[in-house]
JSON list of C-alpha atoms in Angstrom, two decimals:
[
{"chain": "A", "resi": 1, "resn": "MET", "atom": "CA", "xyz": [11.30, 21.77, -0.40]},
{"chain": "A", "resi": 2, "resn": "GLN", "atom": "CA", "xyz": [7.83, 20.95, -2.06]},
{"chain": "A", "resi": 3, "resn": "PRO", "atom": "CA", "xyz": [5.08, 22.86, -0.80]},
{"chain": "A", "resi": 4, "resn": "VAL", "atom": "CA", "xyz": [2.83, 20.73, 1.27]},
{"chain": "A", "resi": 5, "resn": "GLU", "atom": "CA", "xyz": [0.01, 21.42, -0.53]},
{"chain": "A", "resi": 6, "resn": "ARG", "atom": "CA", "xyz": [1.46, 20.21, -4.09]},
{"chain": "A", "resi": 7, "resn": "ALA", "atom": "CA", "xyz": [2.30, 16.45, -4.71]},
{"chain": "A", "resi": 8, "resn": "GLU", "atom": "CA", "xyz": [3.06, 15.01, -7.93]},
{"chain": "A", "resi": 9, "resn": "TYR", "atom": "CA", "xyz": [1.26, 11.49, -8.45]},
{"chain": "A", "resi": 10, "resn": "GLU", "atom": "CA", "xyz": [2.75, 8.83, -10.89]},
{"chain": "A", "resi": 11, "resn": "GLY", "atom": "CA", "xyz": [-0.08, 6.31, -11.24]},
{"chain": "A", "resi": 12, "resn": "VAL", "atom": "CA", "xyz": [-3.43, 6.28, -9.14]},
{"chain": "A", "resi": 13, "resn": "ASP", "atom": "CA", "xyz": [-3.97, 9.18, -6.78]},
{"chain": "A", "resi": 14, "resn": "TYR", "atom": "CA", "xyz": [-5.42, 7.18, -4.12]},
{"chain": "A", "resi": 15, "resn": "ALA", "atom": "CA", "xyz": [-6.89, 10.31, -2.30]},
{"chain": "A", "resi": 16, "resn": "TRP", "atom": "CA", "xyz": [-9.02, 11.17, -4.94]},
{"chain": "A", "resi": 17, "resn": "VAL", "atom": "CA", "xyz": [-10.04, 7.10, -5.26]},
{"chain": "A", "resi": 18, "resn": "MET", "atom": "CA", "xyz": [-11.20, 7.82, -1.44]},
{"chain": "A", "resi": 19, "resn": "GLN", "atom": "CA", "xyz": [-12.80, 11.08, -1.75]},
{"chain": "A", "resi": 20, "resn": "THR", "atom": "CA", "xyz": [-14.93, 9.53, -4.67]},
{"chain": "A", "resi": 21, "resn": "THR", "atom": "CA", "xyz": [-15.64, 6.08, -2.90]},
{"chain": "A", "resi": 22, "resn": "PHE", "atom": "CA", "xyz": [-16.82, 8.44, -0.15]},
{"chain": "A", "resi": 23, "resn": "VAL", "atom": "CA", "xyz": [-19.03, 10.82, -2.23]},
{"chain": "A", "resi": 24, "resn": "VAL", "atom": "CA", "xyz": [-20.39, 7.77, -4.83]},
{"chain": "A", "resi": 25, "resn": "THR", "atom": "CA", "xyz": [-21.35, 5.25, -1.59]},
{"chain": "A", "resi": 26, "resn": "ILE", "atom": "CA", "xyz": [-23.27, 8.36, -0.16]},
{"chain": "A", "resi": 27, "resn": "LEU", "atom": "CA", "xyz": [-25.02, 9.21, -3.22]},
{"chain": "A", "resi": 28, "resn": "VAL", "atom": "CA", "xyz": [-25.79, 5.52, -4.47]},
{"chain": "A", "resi": 29, "resn": "GLY", "atom": "CA", "xyz": [-25.38, 3.26, -1.44]},
{"chain": "A", "resi": 30, "resn": "ALA", "atom": "CA", "xyz": [-27.38, 5.37, 1.18]},
{"chain": "A", "resi": 31, "resn": "PRO", "atom": "CA", "xyz": [-30.60, 5.07, -1.21]},
{"chain": "A", "resi": 32, "resn": "ALA", "atom": "CA", "xyz": [-29.87, 1.35, -1.92]},
{"chain": "A", "resi": 33, "resn": "ALA", "atom": "CA", "xyz": [-29.57, 0.47, 1.75]},
{"chain": "A", "resi": 34, "resn": "ALA", "atom": "CA", "xyz": [-32.88, 2.42, 2.49]},
{"chain": "A", "resi": 35, "resn": "LEU", "atom": "CA", "xyz": [-34.41, 0.71, -0.56]},
{"chain": "A", "resi": 36, "resn": "LEU", "atom": "CA", "xyz": [-32.98, -2.96, 1.26]},
{"chain": "A", "resi": 37, "resn": "SER", "atom": "CA", "xyz": [-34.60, -2.19, 4.56]},
{"chain": "A", "resi": 38, "resn": "THR", "atom": "CA", "xyz": [-37.75, -2.31, 3.45]},
{"chain": "A", "resi": 39, "resn": "LEU", "atom": "CA", "xyz": [-38.03, -5.79, 2.47]},
{"chain": "A", "resi": 40, "resn": "VAL", "atom": "CA", "xyz": [-37.14, -6.74, 6.31]},
{"chain": "A", "resi": 41, "resn": "THR", "atom": "CA", "xyz": [-38.60, -5.79, 9.54]},
{"chain": "A", "resi": 42, "resn": "LEU", "atom": "CA", "xyz": [-35.95, -3.88, 12.18]},
{"chain": "A", "resi": 43, "resn": "GLU", "atom": "CA", "xyz": [-37.58, -3.49, 15.69]},
{"chain": "A", "resi": 44, "resn": "THR", "atom": "CA", "xyz": [-34.66, -2.26, 17.51]},
{"chain": "A", "resi": 45, "resn": "TRP", "atom": "CA", "xyz": [-31.72, 0.15, 17.15]},
{"chain": "A", "resi": 46, "resn": "GLY", "atom": "CA", "xyz": [-29.32, -2.39, 17.37]},
{"chain": "A", "resi": 47, "resn": "ALA", "atom": "CA", "xyz": [-31.18, -4.60, 14.49]},
{"chain": "A", "resi": 48, "resn": "ARG", "atom": "CA", "xyz": [-30.99, -1.68, 12.37]},
{"chain": "A", "resi": 49, "resn": "ALA", "atom": "CA", "xyz": [-27.32, -0.65, 12.99]},
{"chain": "A", "resi": 50, "resn": "ALA", "atom": "CA", "xyz": [-26.65, -4.42, 12.37]},
{"chain": "A", "resi": 51, "resn": "PHE", "atom": "CA", "xyz": [-28.23, -4.03, 9.51]},
{"chain": "A", "resi": 52, "resn": "ALA", "atom": "CA", "xyz": [-26.59, -1.11, 8.04]},
{"chain": "A", "resi": 53, "resn": "VAL", "atom": "CA", "xyz": [-23.33, -2.52, 8.43]},
{"chain": "A", "resi": 54, "resn": "ARG", "atom": "CA", "xyz": [-24.17, -5.75, 6.81]},
{"chain": "A", "resi": 55, "resn": "ILE", "atom": "CA", "xyz": [-25.41, -3.58, 3.98]},
{"chain": "A", "resi": 56, "resn": "GLY", "atom": "CA", "xyz": [-23.17, -0.66, 3.63]},
{"chain": "A", "resi": 57, "resn": "ALA", "atom": "CA", "xyz": [-19.54, -2.75, 4.30]},
{"chain": "A", "resi": 58, "resn": "PRO", "atom": "CA", "xyz": [-20.32, -4.28, 0.72]},
{"chain": "A", "resi": 59, "resn": "ILE", "atom": "CA", "xyz": [-21.57, -1.42, -0.82]},
{"chain": "A", "resi": 60, "resn": "TRP", "atom": "CA", "xyz": [-18.80, 0.52, 0.23]},
{"chain": "A", "resi": 61, "resn": "PHE", "atom": "CA", "xyz": [-16.14, -2.37, -0.80]},
{"chain": "A", "resi": 62, "resn": "VAL", "atom": "CA", "xyz": [-17.76, -2.93, -4.07]},
{"chain": "A", "resi": 63, "resn": "THR", "atom": "CA", "xyz": [-17.57, 1.24, -4.92]},
{"chain": "A", "resi": 64, "resn": "ALA", "atom": "CA", "xyz": [-13.93, 1.44, -3.51]},
{"chain": "A", "resi": 65, "resn": "VAL", "atom": "CA", "xyz": [-12.71, -1.64, -6.16]},
{"chain": "A", "resi": 66, "resn": "ALA", "atom": "CA", "xyz": [-14.61, 0.25, -8.93]},
{"chain": "A", "resi": 67, "resn": "VAL", "atom": "CA", "xyz": [-13.49, 3.43, -8.42]},
{"chain": "A", "resi": 68, "resn": "ALA", "atom": "CA", "xyz": [-9.54, 2.10, -7.75]},
{"chain": "A", "resi": 69, "resn": "LEU", "atom": "CA", "xyz": [-10.15, 0.40, -11.14]},
{"chain": "A", "resi": 70, "resn": "TYR", "atom": "CA", "xyz": [-11.33, 3.06, -13.28]},
{"chain": "A", "resi": 71, "resn": "ALA", "atom": "CA", "xyz": [-8.55, 5.69, -11.79]},
{"chain": "A", "resi": 72, "resn": "ARG", "atom": "CA", "xyz": [-6.52, 2.73, -12.49]},
{"chain": "A", "resi": 73, "resn": "ARG", "atom": "CA", "xyz": [-7.89, 2.84, -16.25]},
{"chain": "A", "resi": 74, "resn": "ALA", "atom": "CA", "xyz": [-8.55, 6.30, -16.94]},
{"chain": "A", "resi": 75, "resn": "GLU", "atom": "CA", "xyz": [-5.86, 7.79, -15.21]},
{"chain": "A", "resi": 76, "resn": "ALA", "atom": "CA", "xyz": [-8.26, 9.75, -13.08]},
{"chain": "A", "resi": 77, "resn": "GLY", "atom": "CA", "xyz": [-7.33, 11.96, -10.35]},
{"chain": "A", "resi": 78, "resn": "ASP", "atom": "CA", "xyz": [-4.13, 12.69, -11.44]},
{"chain": "A", "resi": 79, "resn": "GLY", "atom": "CA", "xyz": [-4.09, 15.95, -10.86]},
{"chain": "A", "resi": 80, "resn": "GLY", "atom": "CA", "xyz": [-4.96, 17.24, -13.97]},
{"chain": "A", "resi": 81, "resn": "SER", "atom": "CA", "xyz": [-1.30, 17.02, -15.00]},
{"chain": "A", "resi": 82, "resn": "GLY", "atom": "CA", "xyz": [-1.09, 17.31, -18.85]},
{"chain": "A", "resi": 83, "resn": "GLY", "atom": "CA", "xyz": [2.65, 16.12, -18.69]},
{"chain": "A", "resi": 84, "resn": "ASP", "atom": "CA", "xyz": [5.94, 16.86, -17.99]},
{"chain": "A", "resi": 85, "resn": "ALA", "atom": "CA", "xyz": [6.05, 20.24, -19.51]},
{"chain": "A", "resi": 86, "resn": "ASP", "atom": "CA", "xyz": [2.87, 21.40, -17.65]},
{"chain": "A", "resi": 87, "resn": "ALA", "atom": "CA", "xyz": [4.33, 20.07, -14.32]},
{"chain": "A", "resi": 88, "resn": "SER", "atom": "CA", "xyz": [8.08, 21.75, -14.58]},
{"chain": "A", "resi": 89, "resn": "ALA", "atom": "CA", "xyz": [5.94, 25.04, -15.76]},
{"chain": "A", "resi": 90, "resn": "GLU", "atom": "CA", "xyz": [3.39, 25.09, -12.53]},
{"chain": "A", "resi": 91, "resn": "ARG", "atom": "CA", "xyz": [7.17, 24.49, -10.36]},
{"chain": "A", "resi": 92, "resn": "ASP", "atom": "CA", "xyz": [8.66, 27.25, -12.27]},
{"chain": "A", "resi": 93, "resn": "ALA", "atom": "CA", "xyz": [5.60, 29.49, -11.81]},
{"chain": "A", "resi": 94, "resn": "ASP", "atom": "CA", "xyz": [5.63, 28.74, -8.01]},
{"chain": "A", "resi": 95, "resn": "ALA", "atom": "CA", "xyz": [9.43, 29.25, -7.49]},
{"chain": "A", "resi": 96, "resn": "ASP", "atom": "CA", "xyz": [8.80, 32.76, -9.21]},
{"chain": "A", "resi": 97, "resn": "ALA", "atom": "CA", "xyz": [5.91, 33.40, -6.85]},
{"chain": "A", "resi": 98, "resn": "GLY", "atom": "CA", "xyz": [7.47, 31.99, -3.57]},
{"chain": "A", "resi": 99, "resn": "GLY", "atom": "CA", "xyz": [9.75, 33.92, -1.23]},
{"chain": "A", "resi": 100, "resn": "ALA", "atom": "CA", "xyz": [12.80, 33.80, -3.53]},
{"chain": "A", "resi": 101, "resn": "GLU", "atom": "CA", "xyz": [15.29, 36.45, -3.29]},
{"chain": "A", "resi": 102, "resn": "PRO", "atom": "CA", "xyz": [14.87, 38.83, -6.65]},
{"chain": "A", "resi": 103, "resn": "GLU", "atom": "CA", "xyz": [17.93, 37.70, -8.94]},
{"chain": "A", "resi": 104, "resn": "SER", "atom": "CA", "xyz": [20.53, 40.86, -9.09]},
{"chain": "A", "resi": 105, "resn": "THR", "atom": "CA", "xyz": [20.94, 42.17, -12.85]},
{"chain": "A", "resi": 106, "resn": "GLU", "atom": "CA", "xyz": [24.63, 42.91, -11.80]},
{"chain": "A", "resi": 107, "resn": "PRO", "atom": "CA", "xyz": [27.21, 41.15, -13.69]},
{"chain": "A", "resi": 108, "resn": "THR", "atom": "CA", "xyz": [28.01, 38.00, -11.78]},
{"chain": "A", "resi": 109, "resn": "ASP", "atom": "CA", "xyz": [31.58, 37.86, -13.11]},
{"chain": "A", "resi": 110, "resn": "GLU", "atom": "CA", "xyz": [34.44, 40.36, -12.45]},
{"chain": "A", "resi": 111, "resn": "GLN", "atom": "CA", "xyz": [33.58, 41.81, -16.16]},
{"chain": "A", "resi": 112, "resn": "THR", "atom": "CA", "xyz": [31.39, 44.58, -17.66]},
{"chain": "A", "resi": 113, "resn": "ASP", "atom": "CA", "xyz": [29.39, 44.11, -20.82]},
{"chain": "A", "resi": 114, "resn": "GLU", "atom": "CA", "xyz": [32.37, 45.62, -22.90]},
{"chain": "A", "resi": 115, "resn": "GLY", "atom": "CA", "xyz": [35.12, 42.97, -21.41]},
{"chain": "A", "resi": 116, "resn": "GLU", "atom": "CA", "xyz": [36.47, 45.29, -18.80]},
{"chain": "A", "resi": 117, "resn": "LYS", "atom": "CA", "xyz": [37.92, 44.09, -15.85]},
{"chain": "A", "resi": 118, "resn": "ILE", "atom": "CA", "xyz": [36.77, 45.27, -12.57]},
{"chain": "A", "resi": 119, "resn": "ASP", "atom": "CA", "xyz": [39.31, 46.33, -9.79]}
]
């Protein structure tokens, strides 16, 4: 069974897209909304909230589409996997570090190294 904190992605990592969209929207969208708010009169809190939704939703949508297209084109957010060799090496290391029983060094078949049968 694969651990919960590990996942192997094929294609776009949508969790990465959502996290990046959130951060970029805050870093770019909040200042843009603040600048746009200077162009209109917002006298009540209701008007301010409605303005934030009218401006914030398109900013969020455009940012999400741009990040998703970038992730698809650049294979961003794929967990840094360099290919199948790296992924299998990670799985092997995880299996060795996990709570697996250590392997026995005793011969498993019923012969010793010299070929004698064990009774």
